[in-house]
């Protein structure tokens, strides 16, 4: 059976599987019908528990209620409570080009592709062609929480985690309640509607969720730079999901998930329309018996469209009319009962990404462009955690068989004749990764940890085969790009001197060899080429603090990073990677009295960044203040008030020779939330 046929059959099975049958699969007796003496069925709806040595890699957990208190209501702002989290640009998912929504950590950016692996219920969420993350489709109200691991290497997560891993977990029916919904409007007329319906079905449950955002948006163009063609950043997006979880036996459960989304935006000029679309489906089988296992399979279909409008003539110059891509993969992890204080993890994973860009040129000499290919990765891993009293040791190894194949790029004239019709040689090989660490509970309130790791990321199809133009600057493809390889080390301590008080500090050094960057030509500043530079080196300190006293809590995060490009003989050598700040910080103060209402203020600071690799265009530092208030009204209803950028700080998100784009101005939201248990 071909991979394409297998993907179609998996998608068909997932989209036609009746919910009722999931609740009463063979061997899945209802809890209230269990025979006397038989174990009660407990359905969790999540993966296996994190291994005991996971704290060695300095992970940070964000609870679901904190994700839902972001003033913008968007996942990227919720994750930004972990200092060092960033997209390629400072714009959020209402006003940025989706292809710039690459996610990174530890100032290891440099281009718009994600260097951080983002997982939803174990499924990689990056676009198969571009590598960006569809942030508007990841709604906070559907999530139980997030775990952010800065660094950590590939390990059992899979390839792609060169800057870390963000694990998002869907909420269960117990966490969501039978029904929850919200409706909000802001002072510009933008609206946000969201809801979840989570009925219990026998011993299992289902979650039906949806969200719709739309609005006229805000001005991203400063008043002095506006032209007749300038418009607000209009947007409209929706997403809908269906998730079902059912027991197979007392310690095995089946999880199924389907997600569909659309997102359309207009950026800067009338007619500069961009859109994304996708459908994802996955099946997961989790066993929590003596032989624990996690078996996962998924398929994704994505598309991207984009019309480029000239900043000089204000006319369309390129219509990226479609970028169809398909992602598919799976993972199996087995934890045999080896005993002796060991937790052994064995397994493998497989991923494939196929796609191409279909573009119509709007010039007299070019009418059609087509470029794409297929990337694949097959990995096997083994990892062991060994608990020796107050000391936990961990070590793991991974091997990846990667492939880059079927690469092509062509350009045709209006009469149909090709001016360029290229095919690129297939490539493949093996790369290995190692990681290990230790956690020592020195005293009840002091934990020491250290870890070393390696990892890898294949170049995306976009980096390999697609050239593009932004604000008059051409970035050229490079079909010969090599995989990025991470080597890192970190050490830290976690201190809990008093109940409700915790502090942590981590010192790290991470080096990404053969880092892929957009390198400016030595002879033409308007020409850049994707290239492997020798390395990106990042060293720094990360701090986190939590204080809770009765109804008052404070959560703070600070990242101080010294990142530099290592490219001997090139102009960018020693310079900071594009779009990476030295300082990032966040502080949230929350008040939750017994009466059930919540108030939170978040102060966030991002240091100065540079637009490009040569540090010619600066993005000044920005400090913003956000607010969130939820007040109970009558019954299940609550009043919600949100405020973004209350100080109306000028946030420059793009700077090309003084032509700038702006981030969100002061924005005030009001609405209602309803929750029925």
PDB file of N, CA and C in Angstrom, residues 231-307:
ATOM      1  N   UNK A 231      -4.191  49.541   4.401  1.00  0.00           N
ATOM      2  CA  UNK A 231      -5.405  49.102   5.093  1.00  0.00           C
ATOM      3  C   UNK A 231      -5.026  48.535   6.455  1.00  0.00           C
ATOM      4  N   UNK A 232      -6.016  48.381   7.289  1.00  0.00           N
ATOM      5  CA  UNK A 232      -5.816  47.703   8.564  1.00  0.00           C
ATOM      6  C   UNK A 232      -5.543  46.215   8.330  1.00  0.00           C
ATOM      7  N   UNK A 233      -5.010  45.566   9.354  1.00  0.00           N
ATOM      8  CA  UNK A 233      -4.718  44.129   9.274  1.00  0.00           C
ATOM      9  C   UNK A 233      -5.996  43.344   9.560  1.00  0.00           C
ATOM     10  N   UNK A 234      -6.859  43.290   8.564  1.00  0.00           N
ATOM     11  CA  UNK A 234      -8.112  42.549   8.731  1.00  0.00           C
ATOM     12  C   UNK A 234      -7.825  41.060   8.867  1.00  0.00           C
ATOM     13  N   UNK A 235      -8.692  40.366   9.609  1.00  0.00           N
ATOM     14  CA  UNK A 235      -8.483  38.935   9.783  1.00  0.00           C
ATOM     15  C   UNK A 235      -9.814  38.235  10.030  1.00  0.00           C
ATOM     16  N   UNK A 236      -9.857  36.972   9.678  1.00  0.00           N
ATOM     17  CA  UNK A 236     -10.975  36.092  10.004  1.00  0.00           C
ATOM     18  C   UNK A 236     -10.436  34.669  10.046  1.00  0.00           C
ATOM     19  N   UNK A 237     -10.696  33.992  11.148  1.00  0.00           N
ATOM     20  CA  UNK A 237     -10.218  32.616  11.277  1.00  0.00           C
ATOM     21  C   UNK A 237     -11.239  31.792  12.042  1.00  0.00           C
ATOM     22  N   UNK A 238     -11.269  30.515  11.730  1.00  0.00           N
ATOM     23  CA  UNK A 238     -12.094  29.594  12.504  1.00  0.00           C
ATOM     24  C   UNK A 238     -11.382  28.257  12.614  1.00  0.00           C
ATOM     25  N   UNK A 239     -11.722  27.543  13.639  1.00  0.00           N
ATOM     26  CA  UNK A 239     -11.214  26.181  13.803  1.00  0.00           C
ATOM     27  C   UNK A 239     -12.276  25.361  14.510  1.00  0.00           C
ATOM     28  N   UNK A 240     -12.306  24.082  14.194  1.00  0.00           N
ATOM     29  CA  UNK A 240     -13.264  23.168  14.802  1.00  0.00           C
ATOM     30  C   UNK A 240     -12.570  21.839  15.056  1.00  0.00           C
ATOM     31  N   UNK A 241     -12.849  21.267  16.204  1.00  0.00           N
ATOM     32  CA  UNK A 241     -12.202  20.012  16.557  1.00  0.00           C
ATOM     33  C   UNK A 241     -13.169  19.017  17.152  1.00  0.00           C
ATOM     34  N   UNK A 242     -12.866  17.761  16.964  1.00  0.00           N
ATOM     35  CA  UNK A 242     -13.612  16.672  17.572  1.00  0.00           C
ATOM     36  C   UNK A 242     -12.613  15.693  18.157  1.00  0.00           C
ATOM     37  N   UNK A 243     -12.757  15.422  19.432  1.00  0.00           N
ATOM     38  CA  UNK A 243     -11.856  14.497  20.109  1.00  0.00           C
ATOM     39  C   UNK A 243     -12.697  13.508  20.908  1.00  0.00           C
ATOM     40  N   UNK A 244     -12.338  12.247  20.811  1.00  0.00           N
ATOM     41  CA  UNK A 244     -13.067  11.208  21.523  1.00  0.00           C
ATOM     42  C   UNK A 244     -12.078  10.261  22.187  1.00  0.00           C
ATOM     43  N   UNK A 245     -12.397   9.850  23.402  1.00  0.00           N
ATOM     44  CA  UNK A 245     -11.549   8.956  24.182  1.00  0.00           C
ATOM     45  C   UNK A 245     -12.417   7.852  24.755  1.00  0.00           C
ATOM     46  N   UNK A 246     -11.969   6.623  24.603  1.00  0.00           N
ATOM     47  CA  UNK A 246     -12.755   5.484  25.069  1.00  0.00           C
ATOM     48  C   UNK A 246     -11.841   4.392  25.605  1.00  0.00           C
ATOM     49  N   UNK A 247     -12.269   3.677  26.649  1.00  0.00           N
ATOM     50  CA  UNK A 247     -11.461   2.567  27.168  1.00  0.00           C
ATOM     51  C   UNK A 247     -11.602   1.328  26.299  1.00  0.00           C
ATOM     52  N   UNK A 248     -10.501   0.617  26.141  1.00  0.00           N
ATOM     53  CA  UNK A 248     -10.510  -0.688  25.487  1.00  0.00           C
ATOM     54  C   UNK A 248     -10.557  -1.779  26.553  1.00  0.00           C
ATOM     55  N   UNK A 249      -9.704  -1.644  27.547  1.00  0.00           N
ATOM     56  CA  UNK A 249      -9.718  -2.493  28.735  1.00  0.00           C
ATOM     57  C   UNK A 249      -9.540  -1.565  29.930  1.00  0.00           C
ATOM     58  N   UNK A 250      -9.340  -2.147  31.111  1.00  0.00           N
ATOM     59  CA  UNK A 250      -9.196  -1.327  32.311  1.00  0.00           C
ATOM     60  C   UNK A 250      -7.949  -0.458  32.291  1.00  0.00           C
ATOM     61  N   UNK A 251      -6.944  -0.802  31.488  1.00  0.00           N
ATOM     62  CA  UNK A 251      -5.724   0.006  31.466  1.00  0.00           C
ATOM     63  C   UNK A 251      -5.257   0.367  30.052  1.00  0.00           C
ATOM     64  N   UNK A 252      -6.141   0.253  29.066  1.00  0.00           N
ATOM     65  CA  UNK A 252      -5.825   0.650  27.691  1.00  0.00           C
ATOM     66  C   UNK A 252      -6.948   1.547  27.183  1.00  0.00           C
ATOM     67  N   UNK A 253      -6.588   2.666  26.587  1.00  0.00           N
ATOM     68  CA  UNK A 253      -7.601   3.561  26.044  1.00  0.00           C
ATOM     69  C   UNK A 253      -7.227   4.009  24.643  1.00  0.00           C
ATOM     70  N   UNK A 254      -8.264   4.310  23.861  1.00  0.00           N
ATOM     71  CA  UNK A 254      -8.107   4.793  22.499  1.00  0.00           C
ATOM     72  C   UNK A 254      -8.479   6.263  22.467  1.00  0.00           C
ATOM     73  N   UNK A 255      -7.641   7.068  21.803  1.00  0.00           N
ATOM     74  CA  UNK A 255      -7.885   8.493  21.659  1.00  0.00           C
ATOM     75  C   UNK A 255      -7.894   8.835  20.178  1.00  0.00           C
ATOM     76  N   UNK A 256      -8.914   9.552  19.740  1.00  0.00           N
ATOM     77  CA  UNK A 256      -9.026   9.976  18.341  1.00  0.00           C
ATOM     78  C   UNK A 256      -9.243  11.483  18.299  1.00  0.00           C
ATOM     79  N   UNK A 257      -8.635  12.135  17.351  1.00  0.00           N
ATOM     80  CA  UNK A 257      -8.768  13.596  17.250  1.00  0.00           C
ATOM     81  C   UNK A 257      -8.802  14.022  15.795  1.00  0.00           C
ATOM     82  N   UNK A 258      -9.721  14.952  15.475  1.00  0.00           N
ATOM     83  CA  UNK A 258      -9.814  15.568  14.156  1.00  0.00           C
ATOM     84  C   UNK A 258      -9.858  17.075  14.357  1.00  0.00           C
ATOM     85  N   UNK A 259      -9.087  17.807  13.579  1.00  0.00           N
ATOM     86  CA  UNK A 259      -9.037  19.265  13.664  1.00  0.00           C
ATOM     87  C   UNK A 259      -9.071  19.838  12.261  1.00  0.00           C
ATOM     88  N   UNK A 260      -9.914  20.853  12.054  1.00  0.00           N
ATOM     89  CA  UNK A 260      -9.961  21.582  10.782  1.00  0.00           C
ATOM     90  C   UNK A 260      -9.883  23.074  11.085  1.00  0.00           C
ATOM     91  N   UNK A 261      -9.188  23.819  10.225  1.00  0.00           N
ATOM     92  CA  UNK A 261      -9.060  25.258  10.470  1.00  0.00           C
ATOM     93  C   UNK A 261      -8.867  26.017   9.168  1.00  0.00           C
ATOM     94  N   UNK A 262      -9.251  27.287   9.217  1.00  0.00           N
ATOM     95  CA  UNK A 262      -9.035  28.243   8.127  1.00  0.00           C
ATOM     96  C   UNK A 262      -8.636  29.573   8.761  1.00  0.00           C
ATOM     97  N   UNK A 263      -7.772  30.315   8.071  1.00  0.00           N
ATOM     98  CA  UNK A 263      -7.303  31.596   8.586  1.00  0.00           C
ATOM     99  C   UNK A 263      -7.005  32.501   7.406  1.00  0.00           C
ATOM    100  N   UNK A 264      -7.659  33.665   7.342  1.00  0.00           N
ATOM    101  CA  UNK A 264      -7.453  34.617   6.261  1.00  0.00           C
ATOM    102  C   UNK A 264      -7.104  35.978   6.844  1.00  0.00           C
ATOM    103  N   UNK A 265      -6.080  36.625   6.278  1.00  0.00           N
ATOM    104  CA  UNK A 265      -5.614  37.914   6.771  1.00  0.00           C
ATOM    105  C   UNK A 265      -5.284  38.817   5.584  1.00  0.00           C
ATOM    106  N   UNK A 266      -5.385  40.116   5.825  1.00  0.00           N
ATOM    107  CA  UNK A 266      -4.934  41.120   4.864  1.00  0.00           C
ATOM    108  C   UNK A 266      -3.831  41.921   5.533  1.00  0.00           C
ATOM    109  N   UNK A 267      -2.674  42.012   4.893  1.00  0.00           N
ATOM    110  CA  UNK A 267      -1.492  42.564   5.534  1.00  0.00           C
ATOM    111  C   UNK A 267      -1.004  43.810   4.811  1.00  0.00           C
ATOM    112  N   UNK A 268      -1.165  44.954   5.440  1.00  0.00           N
ATOM    113  CA  UNK A 268      -0.573  46.236   5.057  1.00  0.00           C
ATOM    114  C   UNK A 268      -1.273  46.923   3.890  1.00  0.00           C
ATOM    115  N   UNK A 269      -1.477  46.209   2.755  1.00  0.00           N
ATOM    116  CA  UNK A 269      -2.053  46.836   1.570  1.00  0.00           C
ATOM    117  C   UNK A 269      -3.319  46.098   1.130  1.00  0.00           C
ATOM    118  N   UNK A 270      -4.245  46.864   0.551  1.00  0.00           N
ATOM    119  CA  UNK A 270      -5.440  46.248  -0.026  1.00  0.00           C
ATOM    120  C   UNK A 270      -5.033  45.225  -1.075  1.00  0.00           C
ATOM    121  N   UNK A 271      -5.598  44.049  -0.995  1.00  0.00           N
ATOM    122  CA  UNK A 271      -5.272  42.978  -1.932  1.00  0.00           C
ATOM    123  C   UNK A 271      -4.153  42.080  -1.486  1.00  0.00           C
ATOM    124  N   UNK A 272      -3.397  42.471  -0.445  1.00  0.00           N
ATOM    125  CA  UNK A 272      -2.313  41.622   0.055  1.00  0.00           C
ATOM    126  C   UNK A 272      -2.897  40.594   1.013  1.00  0.00           C
ATOM    127  N   UNK A 273      -3.590  39.643   0.439  1.00  0.00           N
ATOM    128  CA  UNK A 273      -4.347  38.650   1.208  1.00  0.00           C
ATOM    129  C   UNK A 273      -3.534  37.372   1.368  1.00  0.00           C
ATOM    130  N   UNK A 274      -3.583  36.836   2.560  1.00  0.00           N
ATOM    131  CA  UNK A 274      -2.899  35.578   2.837  1.00  0.00           C
ATOM    132  C   UNK A 274      -3.854  34.648   3.568  1.00  0.00           C
ATOM    133  N   UNK A 275      -3.714  33.370   3.328  1.00  0.00           N
ATOM    134  CA  UNK A 275      -4.623  32.421   3.949  1.00  0.00           C
ATOM    135  C   UNK A 275      -3.964  31.086   4.217  1.00  0.00           C
ATOM    136  N   UNK A 276      -4.420  30.424   5.269  1.00  0.00           N
ATOM    137  CA  UNK A 276      -3.975  29.070   5.584  1.00  0.00           C
ATOM    138  C   UNK A 276      -5.198  28.194   5.811  1.00  0.00           C
ATOM    139  N   UNK A 277      -5.022  26.916   5.561  1.00  0.00           N
ATOM    140  CA  UNK A 277      -6.090  25.953   5.765  1.00  0.00           C
ATOM    141  C   UNK A 277      -5.469  24.616   6.126  1.00  0.00           C
ATOM    142  N   UNK A 278      -6.192  23.831   6.894  1.00  0.00           N
ATOM    143  CA  UNK A 278      -5.655  22.533   7.263  1.00  0.00           C
ATOM    144  C   UNK A 278      -6.696  21.600   7.834  1.00  0.00           C
ATOM    145  N   UNK A 279      -6.436  20.321   7.691  1.00  0.00           N
ATOM    146  CA  UNK A 279      -7.203  19.267   8.341  1.00  0.00           C
ATOM    147  C   UNK A 279      -6.212  18.254   8.912  1.00  0.00           C
ATOM    148  N   UNK A 280      -6.334  17.974  10.183  1.00  0.00           N
ATOM    149  CA  UNK A 280      -5.466  17.021  10.865  1.00  0.00           C
ATOM    150  C   UNK A 280      -6.317  15.915  11.472  1.00  0.00           C
ATOM    151  N   UNK A 281      -5.779  14.714  11.512  1.00  0.00           N
ATOM    152  CA  UNK A 281      -6.450  13.597  12.165  1.00  0.00           C
ATOM    153  C   UNK A 281      -5.406  12.691  12.788  1.00  0.00           C
ATOM    154  N   UNK A 282      -5.751  12.110  13.935  1.00  0.00           N
ATOM    155  CA  UNK A 282      -4.800  11.218  14.605  1.00  0.00           C
ATOM    156  C   UNK A 282      -5.541  10.162  15.400  1.00  0.00           C
ATOM    157  N   UNK A 283      -4.880   9.030  15.570  1.00  0.00           N
ATOM    158  CA  UNK A 283      -5.326   7.948  16.452  1.00  0.00           C
ATOM    159  C   UNK A 283      -4.195   7.625  17.418  1.00  0.00           C
ATOM    160  N   UNK A 284      -4.557   7.382  18.668  1.00  0.00           N
ATOM    161  CA  UNK A 284      -3.549   7.104  19.690  1.00  0.00           C
ATOM    162  C   UNK A 284      -4.073   6.014  20.617  1.00  0.00           C
ATOM    163  N   UNK A 285      -3.231   5.037  20.873  1.00  0.00           N
ATOM    164  CA  UNK A 285      -3.559   3.945  21.774  1.00  0.00           C
ATOM    165  C   UNK A 285      -2.571   3.983  22.936  1.00  0.00           C
ATOM    166  N   UNK A 286      -3.079   4.136  24.150  1.00  0.00           N
ATOM    167  CA  UNK A 286      -2.233   4.289  25.329  1.00  0.00           C
ATOM    168  C   UNK A 286      -2.525   3.155  26.307  1.00  0.00           C
ATOM    169  N   UNK A 287      -1.472   2.465  26.715  1.00  0.00           N
ATOM    170  CA  UNK A 287      -1.610   1.394  27.696  1.00  0.00           C
ATOM    171  C   UNK A 287      -0.857   1.731  28.971  1.00  0.00           C
ATOM    172  N   UNK A 288      -1.527   1.593  30.111  1.00  0.00           N
ATOM    173  CA  UNK A 288      -0.929   1.960  31.395  1.00  0.00           C
ATOM    174  C   UNK A 288      -0.785   0.762  32.329  1.00  0.00           C
ATOM    175  N   UNK A 289      -0.716  -0.430  31.765  1.00  0.00           N
ATOM    176  CA  UNK A 289      -0.534  -1.623  32.574  1.00  0.00           C
ATOM    177  C   UNK A 289       0.929  -1.847  32.902  1.00  0.00           C
ATOM    178  N   UNK A 290       1.267  -3.111  33.202  1.00  0.00           N
ATOM    179  CA  UNK A 290       2.659  -3.434  33.524  1.00  0.00           C
ATOM    180  C   UNK A 290       3.569  -3.124  32.337  1.00  0.00           C
ATOM    181  N   UNK A 291       3.117  -3.491  31.142  1.00  0.00           N
ATOM    182  CA  UNK A 291       3.826  -3.124  29.913  1.00  0.00           C
ATOM    183  C   UNK A 291       3.156  -1.868  29.357  1.00  0.00           C
ATOM    184  N   UNK A 292       3.707  -0.713  29.657  1.00  0.00           N
ATOM    185  CA  UNK A 292       3.131   0.536  29.195  1.00  0.00           C
ATOM    186  C   UNK A 292       3.521   0.791  27.736  1.00  0.00           C
ATOM    187  N   UNK A 293       2.594   1.384  26.999  1.00  0.00           N
ATOM    188  CA  UNK A 293       2.897   1.693  25.606  1.00  0.00           C
ATOM    189  C   UNK A 293       2.089   2.909  25.163  1.00  0.00           C
ATOM    190  N   UNK A 294       2.594   3.560  24.115  1.00  0.00           N
ATOM    191  CA  UNK A 294       1.942   4.713  23.499  1.00  0.00           C
ATOM    192  C   UNK A 294       2.155   4.572  21.994  1.00  0.00           C
ATOM    193  N   UNK A 295       1.073   4.309  21.264  1.00  0.00           N
ATOM    194  CA  UNK A 295       1.135   4.107  19.814  1.00  0.00           C
ATOM    195  C   UNK A 295       0.305   5.207  19.159  1.00  0.00           C
ATOM    196  N   UNK A 296       0.920   5.933  18.232  1.00  0.00           N
ATOM    197  CA  UNK A 296       0.294   7.115  17.655  1.00  0.00           C
ATOM    198  C   UNK A 296       0.456   7.109  16.146  1.00  0.00           C
ATOM    199  N   UNK A 297      -0.601   7.492  15.433  1.00  0.00           N
ATOM    200  CA  UNK A 297      -0.534   7.693  13.991  1.00  0.00           C
ATOM    201  C   UNK A 297      -1.303   8.949  13.610  1.00  0.00           C
ATOM    202  N   UNK A 298      -0.820   9.686  12.627  1.00  0.00           N
ATOM    203  CA  UNK A 298      -1.498  10.932  12.254  1.00  0.00           C
ATOM    204  C   UNK A 298      -1.317  11.212  10.776  1.00  0.00           C
ATOM    205  N   UNK A 299      -2.206  12.067  10.253  1.00  0.00           N
ATOM    206  CA  UNK A 299      -2.130  12.551   8.880  1.00  0.00           C
ATOM    207  C   UNK A 299      -2.561  14.010   8.885  1.00  0.00           C
ATOM    208  N   UNK A 300      -1.934  14.834   8.036  1.00  0.00           N
ATOM    209  CA  UNK A 300      -2.223  16.262   7.967  1.00  0.00           C
ATOM    210  C   UNK A 300      -2.301  16.701   6.515  1.00  0.00           C
ATOM    211  N   UNK A 301      -3.253  17.582   6.234  1.00  0.00           N
ATOM    212  CA  UNK A 301      -3.310  18.236   4.925  1.00  0.00           C
ATOM    213  C   UNK A 301      -3.319  19.726   5.182  1.00  0.00           C
ATOM    214  N   UNK A 302      -2.404  20.442   4.553  1.00  0.00           N
ATOM    215  CA  UNK A 302      -2.300  21.883   4.770  1.00  0.00           C
ATOM    216  C   UNK A 302      -2.221  22.607   3.425  1.00  0.00           C
ATOM    217  N   UNK A 303      -2.583  23.889   3.460  1.00  0.00           N
ATOM    218  CA  UNK A 303      -2.461  24.729   2.269  1.00  0.00           C
ATOM    219  C   UNK A 303      -2.183  26.160   2.717  1.00  0.00           C
ATOM    220  N   UNK A 304      -1.563  26.930   1.825  1.00  0.00           N
ATOM    221  CA  UNK A 304      -1.203  28.312   2.106  1.00  0.00           C
ATOM    222  C   UNK A 304      -1.314  29.107   0.823  1.00  0.00           C
ATOM    223  N   UNK A 305      -1.923  30.295   0.900  1.00  0.00           N
ATOM    224  CA  UNK A 305      -2.020  31.198  -0.242  1.00  0.00           C
ATOM    225  C   UNK A 305      -1.534  32.576   0.173  1.00  0.00           C
ATOM    226  N   UNK A 306      -1.007  33.323  -0.799  1.00  0.00           N
ATOM    227  CA  UNK A 306      -0.447  34.628  -0.461  1.00  0.00           C
ATOM    228  C   UNK A 306      -0.337  35.471  -1.721  1.00  0.00           C
ATOM    229  N   UNK A 307      -0.854  36.677  -1.671  1.00  0.00           N
ATOM    230  CA  UNK A 307      -0.725  37.631  -2.762  1.00  0.00           C
ATOM    231  C   UNK A 307       0.255  38.712  -2.326  1.00  0.00           C
TER     232      UNK A 307
END
